[in-house]
mmCIF file of C-alpha atoms in Angstrom:
data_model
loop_
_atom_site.group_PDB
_atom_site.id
_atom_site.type_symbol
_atom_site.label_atom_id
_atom_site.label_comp_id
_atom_site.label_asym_id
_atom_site.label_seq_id
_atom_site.Cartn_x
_atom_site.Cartn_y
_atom_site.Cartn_z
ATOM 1 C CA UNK A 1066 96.179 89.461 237.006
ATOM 2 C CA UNK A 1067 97.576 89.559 233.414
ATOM 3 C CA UNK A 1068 99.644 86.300 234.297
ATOM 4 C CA UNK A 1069 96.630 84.212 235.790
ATOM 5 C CA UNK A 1070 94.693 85.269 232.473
ATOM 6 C CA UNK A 1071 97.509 84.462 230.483
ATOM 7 C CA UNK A 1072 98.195 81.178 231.493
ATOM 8 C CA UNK A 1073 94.095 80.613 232.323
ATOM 9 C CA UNK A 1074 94.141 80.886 228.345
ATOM 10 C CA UNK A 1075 97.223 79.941 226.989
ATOM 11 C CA UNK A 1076 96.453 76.961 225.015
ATOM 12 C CA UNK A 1077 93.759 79.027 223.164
ATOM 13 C CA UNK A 1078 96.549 81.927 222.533
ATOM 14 C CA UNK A 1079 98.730 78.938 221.310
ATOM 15 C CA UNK A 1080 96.226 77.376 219.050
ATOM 16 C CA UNK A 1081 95.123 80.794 217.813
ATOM 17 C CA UNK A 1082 98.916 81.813 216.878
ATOM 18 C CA UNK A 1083 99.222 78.239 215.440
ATOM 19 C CA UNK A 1084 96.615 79.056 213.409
ATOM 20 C CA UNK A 1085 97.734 82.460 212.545
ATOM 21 C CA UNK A 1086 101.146 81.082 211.639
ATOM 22 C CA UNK A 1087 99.954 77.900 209.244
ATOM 23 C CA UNK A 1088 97.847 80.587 206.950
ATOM 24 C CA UNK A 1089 100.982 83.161 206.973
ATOM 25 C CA UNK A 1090 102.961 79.946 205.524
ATOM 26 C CA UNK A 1091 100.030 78.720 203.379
ATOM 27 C CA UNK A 1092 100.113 81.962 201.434
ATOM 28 C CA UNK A 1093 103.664 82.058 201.255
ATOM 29 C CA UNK A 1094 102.993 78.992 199.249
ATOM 30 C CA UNK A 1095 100.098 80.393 197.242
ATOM 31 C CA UNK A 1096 100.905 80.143 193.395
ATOM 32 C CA UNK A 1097 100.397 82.594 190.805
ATOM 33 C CA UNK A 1098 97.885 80.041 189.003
ATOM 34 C CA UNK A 1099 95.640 80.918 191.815
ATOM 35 C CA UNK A 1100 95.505 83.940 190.767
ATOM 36 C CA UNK A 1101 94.923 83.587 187.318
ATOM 37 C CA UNK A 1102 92.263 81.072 187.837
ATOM 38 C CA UNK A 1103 90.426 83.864 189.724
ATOM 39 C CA UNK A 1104 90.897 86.796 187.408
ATOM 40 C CA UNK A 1105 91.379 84.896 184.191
ATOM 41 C CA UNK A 1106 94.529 83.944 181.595
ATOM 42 C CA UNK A 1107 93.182 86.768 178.874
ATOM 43 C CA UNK A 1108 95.450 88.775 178.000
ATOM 44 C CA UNK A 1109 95.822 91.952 175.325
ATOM 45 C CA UNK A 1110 98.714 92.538 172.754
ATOM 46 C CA UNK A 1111 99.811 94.412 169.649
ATOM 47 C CA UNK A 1112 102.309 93.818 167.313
ATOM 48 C CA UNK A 1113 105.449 95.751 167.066
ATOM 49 C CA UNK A 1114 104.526 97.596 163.751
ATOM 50 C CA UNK A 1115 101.092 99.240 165.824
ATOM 51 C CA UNK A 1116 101.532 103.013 166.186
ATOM 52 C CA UNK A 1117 101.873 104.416 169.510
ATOM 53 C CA UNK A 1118 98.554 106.013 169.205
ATOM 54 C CA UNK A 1119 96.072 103.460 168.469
ATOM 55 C CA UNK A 1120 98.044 101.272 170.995
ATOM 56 C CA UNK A 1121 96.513 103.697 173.499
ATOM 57 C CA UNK A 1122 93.234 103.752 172.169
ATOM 58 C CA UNK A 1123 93.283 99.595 173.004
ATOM 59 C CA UNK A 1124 94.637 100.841 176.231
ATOM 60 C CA UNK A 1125 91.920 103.019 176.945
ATOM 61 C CA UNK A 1126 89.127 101.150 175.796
ATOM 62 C CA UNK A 1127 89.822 98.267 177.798
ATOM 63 C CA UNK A 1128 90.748 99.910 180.396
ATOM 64 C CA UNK A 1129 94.253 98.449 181.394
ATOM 65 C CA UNK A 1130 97.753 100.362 181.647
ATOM 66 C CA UNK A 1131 99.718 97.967 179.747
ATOM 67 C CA UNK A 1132 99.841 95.993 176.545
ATOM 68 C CA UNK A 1133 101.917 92.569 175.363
ATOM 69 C CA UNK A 1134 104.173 93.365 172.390
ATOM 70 C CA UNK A 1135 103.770 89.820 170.341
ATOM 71 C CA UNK A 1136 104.170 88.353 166.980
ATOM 72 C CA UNK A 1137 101.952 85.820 166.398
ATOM 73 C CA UNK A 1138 102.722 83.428 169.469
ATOM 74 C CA UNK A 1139 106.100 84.829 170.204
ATOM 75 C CA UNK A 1140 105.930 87.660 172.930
ATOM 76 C CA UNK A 1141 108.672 90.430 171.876
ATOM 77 C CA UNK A 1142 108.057 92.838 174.717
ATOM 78 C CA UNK A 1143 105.962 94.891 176.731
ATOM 79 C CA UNK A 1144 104.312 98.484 176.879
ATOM 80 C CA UNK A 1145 102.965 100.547 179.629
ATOM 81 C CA UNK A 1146 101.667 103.563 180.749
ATOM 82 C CA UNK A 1147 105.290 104.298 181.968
ATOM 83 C CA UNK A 1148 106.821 103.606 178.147
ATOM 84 C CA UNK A 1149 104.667 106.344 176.866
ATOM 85 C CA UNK A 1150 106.042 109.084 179.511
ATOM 86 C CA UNK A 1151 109.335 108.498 179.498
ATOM 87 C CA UNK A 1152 109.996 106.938 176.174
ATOM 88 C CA UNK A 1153 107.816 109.237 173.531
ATOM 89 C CA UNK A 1154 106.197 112.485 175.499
ATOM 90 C CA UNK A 1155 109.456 113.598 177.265
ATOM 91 C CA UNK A 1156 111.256 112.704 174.060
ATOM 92 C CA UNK A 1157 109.315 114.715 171.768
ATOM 93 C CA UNK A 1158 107.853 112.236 170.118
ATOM 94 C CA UNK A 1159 104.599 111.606 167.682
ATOM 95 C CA UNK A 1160 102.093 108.840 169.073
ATOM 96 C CA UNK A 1161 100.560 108.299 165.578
ATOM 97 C CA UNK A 1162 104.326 108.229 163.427
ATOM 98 C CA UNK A 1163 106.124 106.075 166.574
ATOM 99 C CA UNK A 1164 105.843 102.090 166.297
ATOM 100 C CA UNK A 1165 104.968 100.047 169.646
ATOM 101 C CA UNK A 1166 108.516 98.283 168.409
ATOM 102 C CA UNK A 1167 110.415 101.501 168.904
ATOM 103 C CA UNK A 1168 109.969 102.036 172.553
ATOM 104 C CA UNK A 1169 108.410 98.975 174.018
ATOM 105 C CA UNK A 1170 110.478 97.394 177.220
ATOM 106 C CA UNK A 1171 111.990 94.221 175.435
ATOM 107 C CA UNK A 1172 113.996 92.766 178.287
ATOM 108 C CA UNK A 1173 110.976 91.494 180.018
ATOM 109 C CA UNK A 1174 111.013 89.635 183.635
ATOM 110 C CA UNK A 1175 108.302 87.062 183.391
ATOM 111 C CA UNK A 1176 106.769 84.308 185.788
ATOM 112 C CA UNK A 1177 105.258 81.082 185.366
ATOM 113 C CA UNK A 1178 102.269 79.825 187.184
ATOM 114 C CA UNK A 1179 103.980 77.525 189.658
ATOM 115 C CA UNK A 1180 106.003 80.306 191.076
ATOM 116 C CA UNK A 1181 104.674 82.055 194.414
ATOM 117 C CA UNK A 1182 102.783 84.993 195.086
ATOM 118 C CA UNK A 1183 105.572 86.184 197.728
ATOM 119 C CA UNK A 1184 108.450 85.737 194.564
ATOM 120 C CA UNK A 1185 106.053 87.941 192.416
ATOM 121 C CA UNK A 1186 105.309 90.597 194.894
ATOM 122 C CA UNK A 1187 109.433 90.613 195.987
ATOM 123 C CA UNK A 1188 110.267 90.793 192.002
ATOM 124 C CA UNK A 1189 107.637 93.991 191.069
ATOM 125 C CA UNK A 1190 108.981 95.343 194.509
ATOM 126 C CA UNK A 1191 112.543 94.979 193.748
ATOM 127 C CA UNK A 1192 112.407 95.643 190.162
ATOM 128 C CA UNK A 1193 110.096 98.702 189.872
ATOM 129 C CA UNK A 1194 107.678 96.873 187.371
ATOM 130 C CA UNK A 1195 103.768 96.535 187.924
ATOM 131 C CA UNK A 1196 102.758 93.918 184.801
ATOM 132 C CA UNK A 1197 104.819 90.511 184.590
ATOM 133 C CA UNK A 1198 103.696 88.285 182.166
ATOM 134 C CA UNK A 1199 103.104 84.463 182.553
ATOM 135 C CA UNK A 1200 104.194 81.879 180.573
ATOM 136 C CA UNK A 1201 104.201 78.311 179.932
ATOM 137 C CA UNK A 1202 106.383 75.898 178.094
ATOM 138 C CA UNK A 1203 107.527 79.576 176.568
ATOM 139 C CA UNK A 1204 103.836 80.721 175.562
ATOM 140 C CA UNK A 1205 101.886 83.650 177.218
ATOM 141 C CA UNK A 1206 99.143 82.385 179.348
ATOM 142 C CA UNK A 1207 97.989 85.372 181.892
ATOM 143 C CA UNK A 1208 99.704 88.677 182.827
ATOM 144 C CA UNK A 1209 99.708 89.528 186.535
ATOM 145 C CA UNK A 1210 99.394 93.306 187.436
ATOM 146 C CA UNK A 1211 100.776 94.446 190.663
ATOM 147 C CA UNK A 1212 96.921 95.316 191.403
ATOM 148 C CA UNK A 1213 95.879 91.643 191.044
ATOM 149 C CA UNK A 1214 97.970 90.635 193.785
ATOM 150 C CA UNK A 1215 97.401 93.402 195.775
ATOM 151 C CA UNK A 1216 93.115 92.196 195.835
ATOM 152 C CA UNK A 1217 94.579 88.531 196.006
ATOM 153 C CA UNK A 1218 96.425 89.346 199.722
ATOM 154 C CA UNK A 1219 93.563 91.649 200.677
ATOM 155 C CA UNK A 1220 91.211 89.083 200.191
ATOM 156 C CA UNK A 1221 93.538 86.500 201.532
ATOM 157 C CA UNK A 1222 93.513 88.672 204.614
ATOM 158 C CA UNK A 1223 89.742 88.636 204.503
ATOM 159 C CA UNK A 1224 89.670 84.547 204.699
ATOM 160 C CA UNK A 1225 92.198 84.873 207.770
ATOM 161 C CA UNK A 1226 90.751 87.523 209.700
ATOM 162 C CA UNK A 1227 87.311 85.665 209.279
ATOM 163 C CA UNK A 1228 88.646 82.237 210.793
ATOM 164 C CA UNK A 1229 90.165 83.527 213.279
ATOM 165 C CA UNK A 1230 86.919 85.789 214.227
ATOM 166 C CA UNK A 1231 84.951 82.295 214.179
ATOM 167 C CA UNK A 1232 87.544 79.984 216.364
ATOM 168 C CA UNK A 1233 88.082 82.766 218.894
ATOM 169 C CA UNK A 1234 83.951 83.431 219.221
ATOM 170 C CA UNK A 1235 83.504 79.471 219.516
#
């Protein structure tokens, strides 16, 4: 019975795979512009001479866990939520006498918009890291957080599961 439905069907289970299988490639493709273009290339630094302390108060009231390190256009470095545990609190260190420049990451892995959404997820995977910067001709456009691409896949998901809900009801 499961044969004669199988093969009473099987151009439809070969056009829905087909389908299935172009939109896994076509987000393989999917750049990290997209991305950008969708949450926007603003992005929030300090300089390397900001304390610790009001470095977190940017932190806070924007409501992000990490900051660019720059100098005017140049970007120096990075800090995070993770710089501030293991690089001042479990050192004993002061947040308001510590300089951004002291303990900010400065060997930064950074993308640029033409690279794919599957490099960017394999690189934060691989490396550990959850913010990569973007650049362009060597100037900071965007930052990606590992959140933004998680909501970009989700809803990428959303778009899939939704055409293949309408082909297989039509």
């Amino acid at each position: 019975m499961l044969n004669n439905l199988l093969q009473k069907h099987q151009f439809r289970l070969l056009k829905l795979l087909s389908l299935v299988s172009k939109r896994q490639t076509r987000t393989a493709m999917k750049k990290i512009s997209l991305i950008l273009e969708k949450k926007g290339r603003h992005v929030y630094s300090v300089t390397a001479a900001t304390s610790v302390f009001d470095a977190l108060q940017v932190m806070m009231e924007k409501n992000i866990s990490a900051l660019l390190v720059m100098e005017k256009e140049e970007l120096l470095g990075i800090f995070t939520e993770r710089d501030y545990a293991r690089k001042l609190i479990l050192q004993g260190k002061s947040s308001k006498e510590t300089m951004i420049g002291e303990i900010m990451t400065a060997d930064l892995l950074t993308l640029s918009p033409n690279h794919t959404i599957d490099y960017c997820m394999e690189m934060m995977t691989d490396k550990k890291i959850r913010h990569l910067p973007v650049l362009e001709n060597k100037y900071v456009i965007g930052m990606i957080s590992i959140g933004d691409v998680v909501k970009f896949v989700i809803e990428d998901q959303k778009q899939t599961i939704q055409q293949l809900e309408t082909y297989i009801a039509s």
